[in-house]
CSV table of C-alpha atoms in Angstrom, one decimal:
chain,number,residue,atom,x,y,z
A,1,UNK,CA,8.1,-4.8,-22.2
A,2,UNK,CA,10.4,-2.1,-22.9
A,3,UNK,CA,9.0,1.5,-22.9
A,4,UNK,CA,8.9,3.0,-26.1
A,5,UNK,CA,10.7,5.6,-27.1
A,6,UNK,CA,8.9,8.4,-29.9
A,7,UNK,CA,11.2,11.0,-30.6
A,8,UNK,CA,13.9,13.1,-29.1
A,9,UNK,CA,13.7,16.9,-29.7
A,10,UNK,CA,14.4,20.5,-28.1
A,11,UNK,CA,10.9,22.3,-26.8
A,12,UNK,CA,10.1,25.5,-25.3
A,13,UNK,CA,10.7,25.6,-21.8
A,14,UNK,CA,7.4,26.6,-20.7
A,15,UNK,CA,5.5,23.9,-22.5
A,16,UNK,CA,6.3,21.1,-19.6
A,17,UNK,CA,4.0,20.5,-17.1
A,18,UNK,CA,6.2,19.3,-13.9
A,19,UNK,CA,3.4,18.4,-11.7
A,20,UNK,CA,3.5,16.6,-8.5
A,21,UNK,CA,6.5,15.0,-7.8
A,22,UNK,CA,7.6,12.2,-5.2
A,23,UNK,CA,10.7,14.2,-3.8
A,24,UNK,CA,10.3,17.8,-3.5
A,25,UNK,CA,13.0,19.6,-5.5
A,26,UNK,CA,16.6,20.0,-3.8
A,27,UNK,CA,17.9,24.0,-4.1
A,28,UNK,CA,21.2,23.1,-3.3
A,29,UNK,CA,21.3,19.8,-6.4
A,30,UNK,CA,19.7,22.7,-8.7
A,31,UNK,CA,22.6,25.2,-7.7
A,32,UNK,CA,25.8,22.9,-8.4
A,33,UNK,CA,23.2,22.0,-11.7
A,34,UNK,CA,23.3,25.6,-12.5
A,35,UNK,CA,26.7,25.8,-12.7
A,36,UNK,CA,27.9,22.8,-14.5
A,37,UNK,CA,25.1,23.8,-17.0
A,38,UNK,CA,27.1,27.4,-17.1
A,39,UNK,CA,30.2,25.3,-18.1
A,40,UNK,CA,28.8,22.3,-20.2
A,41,UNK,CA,25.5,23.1,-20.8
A,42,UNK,CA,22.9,20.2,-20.0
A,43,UNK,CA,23.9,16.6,-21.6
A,44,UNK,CA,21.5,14.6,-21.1
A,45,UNK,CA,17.8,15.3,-21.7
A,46,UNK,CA,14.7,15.1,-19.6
A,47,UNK,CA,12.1,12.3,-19.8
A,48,UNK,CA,8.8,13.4,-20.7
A,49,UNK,CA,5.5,12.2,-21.7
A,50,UNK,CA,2.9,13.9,-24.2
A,51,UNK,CA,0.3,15.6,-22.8
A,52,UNK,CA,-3.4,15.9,-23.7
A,53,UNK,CA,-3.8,19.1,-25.2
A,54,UNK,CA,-6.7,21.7,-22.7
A,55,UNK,CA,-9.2,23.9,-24.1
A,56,UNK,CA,-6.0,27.1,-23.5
A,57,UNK,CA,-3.5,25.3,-25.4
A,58,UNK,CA,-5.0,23.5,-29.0
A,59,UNK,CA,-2.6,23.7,-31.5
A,60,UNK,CA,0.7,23.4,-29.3
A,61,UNK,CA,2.3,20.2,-27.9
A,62,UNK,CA,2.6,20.3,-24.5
A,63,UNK,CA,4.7,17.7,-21.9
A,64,UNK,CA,4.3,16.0,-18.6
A,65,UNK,CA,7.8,15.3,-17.2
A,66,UNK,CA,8.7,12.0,-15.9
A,67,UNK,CA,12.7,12.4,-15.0
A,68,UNK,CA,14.7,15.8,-14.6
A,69,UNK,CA,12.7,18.1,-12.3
A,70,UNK,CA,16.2,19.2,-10.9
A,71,UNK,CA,17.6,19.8,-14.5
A,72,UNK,CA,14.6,21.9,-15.9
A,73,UNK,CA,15.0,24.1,-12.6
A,74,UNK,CA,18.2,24.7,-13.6
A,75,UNK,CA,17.5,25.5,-16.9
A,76,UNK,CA,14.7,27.8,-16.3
A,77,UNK,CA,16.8,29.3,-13.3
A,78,UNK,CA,19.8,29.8,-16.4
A,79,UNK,CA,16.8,31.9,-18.6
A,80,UNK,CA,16.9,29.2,-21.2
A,81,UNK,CA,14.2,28.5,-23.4
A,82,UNK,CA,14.3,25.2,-24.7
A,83,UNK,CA,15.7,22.3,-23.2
A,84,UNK,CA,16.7,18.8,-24.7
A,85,UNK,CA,13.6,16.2,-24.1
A,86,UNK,CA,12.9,12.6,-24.7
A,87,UNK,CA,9.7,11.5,-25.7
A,88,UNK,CA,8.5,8.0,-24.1
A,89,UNK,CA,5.3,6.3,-24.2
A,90,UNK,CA,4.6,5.2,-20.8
A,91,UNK,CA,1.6,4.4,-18.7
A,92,UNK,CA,1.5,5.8,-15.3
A,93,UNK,CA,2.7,3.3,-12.9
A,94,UNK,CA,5.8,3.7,-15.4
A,95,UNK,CA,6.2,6.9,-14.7
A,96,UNK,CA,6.2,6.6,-11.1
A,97,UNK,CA,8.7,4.1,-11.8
A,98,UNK,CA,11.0,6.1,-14.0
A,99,UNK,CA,10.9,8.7,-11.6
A,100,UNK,CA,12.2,6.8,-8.6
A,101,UNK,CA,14.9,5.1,-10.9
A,102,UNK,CA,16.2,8.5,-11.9
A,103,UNK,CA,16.6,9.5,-8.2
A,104,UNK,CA,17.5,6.3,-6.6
A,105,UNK,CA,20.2,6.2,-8.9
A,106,UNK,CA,21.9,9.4,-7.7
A,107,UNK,CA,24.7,9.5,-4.7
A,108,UNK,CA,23.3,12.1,-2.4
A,109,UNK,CA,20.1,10.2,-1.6
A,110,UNK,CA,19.7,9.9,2.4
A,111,UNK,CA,17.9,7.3,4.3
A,112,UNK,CA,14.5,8.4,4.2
A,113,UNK,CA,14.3,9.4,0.6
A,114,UNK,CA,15.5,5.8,-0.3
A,115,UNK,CA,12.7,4.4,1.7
A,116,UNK,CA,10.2,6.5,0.2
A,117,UNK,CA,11.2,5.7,-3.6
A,118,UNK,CA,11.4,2.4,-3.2
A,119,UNK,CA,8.2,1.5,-1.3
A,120,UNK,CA,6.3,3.9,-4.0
A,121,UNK,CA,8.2,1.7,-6.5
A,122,UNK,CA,7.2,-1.4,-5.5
A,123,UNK,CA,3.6,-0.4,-6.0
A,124,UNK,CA,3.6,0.8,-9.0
A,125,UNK,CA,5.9,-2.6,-9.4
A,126,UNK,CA,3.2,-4.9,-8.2
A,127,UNK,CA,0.2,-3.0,-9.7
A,128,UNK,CA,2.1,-3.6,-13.9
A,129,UNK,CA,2.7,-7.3,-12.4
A,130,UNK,CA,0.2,-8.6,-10.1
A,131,UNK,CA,1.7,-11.8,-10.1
A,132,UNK,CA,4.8,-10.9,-8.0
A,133,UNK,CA,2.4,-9.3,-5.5
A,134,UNK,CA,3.1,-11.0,-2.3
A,135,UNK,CA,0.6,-13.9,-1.8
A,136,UNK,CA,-0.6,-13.6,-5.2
A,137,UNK,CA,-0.6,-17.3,-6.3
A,138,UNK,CA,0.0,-18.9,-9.9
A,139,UNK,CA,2.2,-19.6,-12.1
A,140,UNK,CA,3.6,-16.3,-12.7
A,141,UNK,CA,4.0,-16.2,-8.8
A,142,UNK,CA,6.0,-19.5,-8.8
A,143,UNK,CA,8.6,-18.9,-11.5
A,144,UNK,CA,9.4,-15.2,-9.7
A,145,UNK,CA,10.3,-17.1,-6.2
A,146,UNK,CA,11.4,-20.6,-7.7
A,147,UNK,CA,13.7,-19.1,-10.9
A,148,UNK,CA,14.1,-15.4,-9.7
A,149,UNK,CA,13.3,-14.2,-13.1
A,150,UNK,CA,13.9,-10.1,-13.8
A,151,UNK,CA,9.8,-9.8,-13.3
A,152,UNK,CA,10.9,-10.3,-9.3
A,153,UNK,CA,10.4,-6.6,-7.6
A,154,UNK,CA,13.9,-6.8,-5.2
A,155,UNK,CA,16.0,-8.1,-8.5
A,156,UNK,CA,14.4,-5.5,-11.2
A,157,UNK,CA,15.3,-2.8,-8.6
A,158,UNK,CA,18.6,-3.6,-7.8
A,159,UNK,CA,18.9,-4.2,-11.7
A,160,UNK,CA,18.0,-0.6,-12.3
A,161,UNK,CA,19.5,1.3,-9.5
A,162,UNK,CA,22.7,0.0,-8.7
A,163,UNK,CA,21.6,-1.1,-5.1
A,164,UNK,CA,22.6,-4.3,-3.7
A,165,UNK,CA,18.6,-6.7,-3.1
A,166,UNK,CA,19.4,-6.5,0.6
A,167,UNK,CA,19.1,-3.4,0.8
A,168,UNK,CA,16.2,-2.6,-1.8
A,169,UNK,CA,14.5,-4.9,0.6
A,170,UNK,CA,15.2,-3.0,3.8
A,171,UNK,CA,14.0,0.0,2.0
A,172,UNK,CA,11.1,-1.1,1.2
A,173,UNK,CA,10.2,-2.4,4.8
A,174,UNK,CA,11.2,1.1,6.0
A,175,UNK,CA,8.8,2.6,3.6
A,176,UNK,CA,6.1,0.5,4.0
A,177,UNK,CA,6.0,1.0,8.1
A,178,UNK,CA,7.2,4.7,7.8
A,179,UNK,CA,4.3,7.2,7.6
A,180,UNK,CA,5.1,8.8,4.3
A,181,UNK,CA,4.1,12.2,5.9
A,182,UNK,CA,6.8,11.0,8.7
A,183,UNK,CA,10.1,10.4,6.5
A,184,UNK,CA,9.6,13.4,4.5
A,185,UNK,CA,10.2,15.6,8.2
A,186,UNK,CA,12.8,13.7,9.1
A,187,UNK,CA,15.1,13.5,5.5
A,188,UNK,CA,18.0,15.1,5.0
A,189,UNK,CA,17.7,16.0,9.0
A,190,UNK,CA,19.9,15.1,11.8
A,191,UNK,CA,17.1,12.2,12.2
A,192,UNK,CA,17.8,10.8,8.8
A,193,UNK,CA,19.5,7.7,9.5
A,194,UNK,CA,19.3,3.9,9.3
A,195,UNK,CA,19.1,3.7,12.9
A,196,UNK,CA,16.4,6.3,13.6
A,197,UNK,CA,14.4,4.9,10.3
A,198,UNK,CA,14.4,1.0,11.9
A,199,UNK,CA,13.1,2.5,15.4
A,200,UNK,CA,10.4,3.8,13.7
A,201,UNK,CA,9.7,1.0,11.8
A,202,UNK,CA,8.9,-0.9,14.9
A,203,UNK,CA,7.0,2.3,16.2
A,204,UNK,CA,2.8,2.0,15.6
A,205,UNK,CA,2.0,4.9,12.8
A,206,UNK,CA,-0.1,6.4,15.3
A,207,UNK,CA,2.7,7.0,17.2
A,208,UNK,CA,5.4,7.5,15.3
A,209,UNK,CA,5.2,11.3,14.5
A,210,UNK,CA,5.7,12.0,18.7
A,211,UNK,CA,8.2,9.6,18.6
A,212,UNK,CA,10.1,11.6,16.1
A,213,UNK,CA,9.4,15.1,18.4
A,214,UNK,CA,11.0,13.5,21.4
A,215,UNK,CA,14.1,11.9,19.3
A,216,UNK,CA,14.6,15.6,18.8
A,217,UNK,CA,14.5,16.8,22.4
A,218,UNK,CA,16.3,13.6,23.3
A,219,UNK,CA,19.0,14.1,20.6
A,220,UNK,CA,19.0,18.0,20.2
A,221,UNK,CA,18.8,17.6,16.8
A,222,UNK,CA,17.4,20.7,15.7
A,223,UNK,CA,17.7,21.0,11.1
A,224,UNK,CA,13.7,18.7,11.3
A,225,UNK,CA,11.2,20.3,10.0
A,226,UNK,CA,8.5,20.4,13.3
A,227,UNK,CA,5.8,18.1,12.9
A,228,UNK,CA,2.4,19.2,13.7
């Protein structure tokens, strides 16, 4: 079912509640933001949810956002104080969804951000449809295989991002044997690469975290963050 969509509005800048994100926010995307915004102002508006209003705030609406964490830093880094939103009724395995569409539909993603959205989307995937969960049996289960109907995982996400299945799939096998904790050190890092992400693929979870320190005394590759 398509998400719904209530209203589309400008609100006060300080009313949405960004909360914790998948990806951690990229200076450098909110800088080259800033200035286009400087130029053309921001086109398109940010996804949000409606929040349930605290004990501190009865009497004003206030926002979780779902897509455009890089747009309202620019905004709020521009001293706006409103910013365009779009209201959507959404559970919140939709959200997680919507959040990894937004960003695995951008250009700049590397490697290990890839892997991370997409194993968290296929998740929150498999928990909204249960039957495409694999070994889940049934007939839901046999028309996604035998048909490949759009309720198949690989085919919905390469529907909405752009990305060929192949490599949906390999993402999501580098995800799902990447310690989460592991591909955020290593992305946008000398490390962050196809090659480096199937090695530790193969590598025990355990393990992998010294196998990413000695990839960087073996490679001299020195932008990681350390891993402790």
């Amino acid at each position: 079912m398509k998400p719904k969509t209530l209203k589309s509005m400008l609100a006060p800048l300080d009313t949405i509640e960004v909360g914790e994100r998948i990806l951690p926010i990229d200076q450098a995307q909110v800088t080259n933001l800033v200035e286009s915004f400087r130029i053309t102002g921001m086109l398109n508006p940010i996804t949000v949810t409606a929040a349930v209003a605290s004990e501190g705030n009865k009497g004003e609406q206030r926002w979780n956002l779902v897509a455009g964490a890089h747009r309202l830093a620019a905004c709020r880094a521009l001293g706006f104080t409103e910013i365009a939103i779009t209201v959507h009724e959404l559970g919140t395995q939709e959200q997680i969804i919507a959040e990894c569409d937004e960003n695995l539909c951008g250009t700049n993603l590397g490697h290990a951000a890839r892997a991370l959205l997409m194993s968290r989307r296929k998740v929150a995937f498999e928990e909204l449809h249960p039957g495409t969960r694999h070994g889940a049996s049934g007939v839901g289960r046999k028309k996604s295989r035998q048909i490949g109907d759009s309720n198949r995982f690989t085919l919905d996400a390469a529907t909405k991002t752009g990305r060929a299945e192949r490599t949906v799939q390999r993402d999501v096998l580098r995800g799902g044997a990447i310690d989460a904790e592991v591909l955020a050190k290593i992305r946008n890092t000398d490390l962050d690469r196809g090659a480096v992400l199937d090695e530790l693929a193969r590598t025990p979870r355990p393990e992998q975290a010294a196998k990413v320190l000695k990839l960087l005394q073996d490679e001299g590759a020195r932008t990681a963050t350390p891993i402790t």
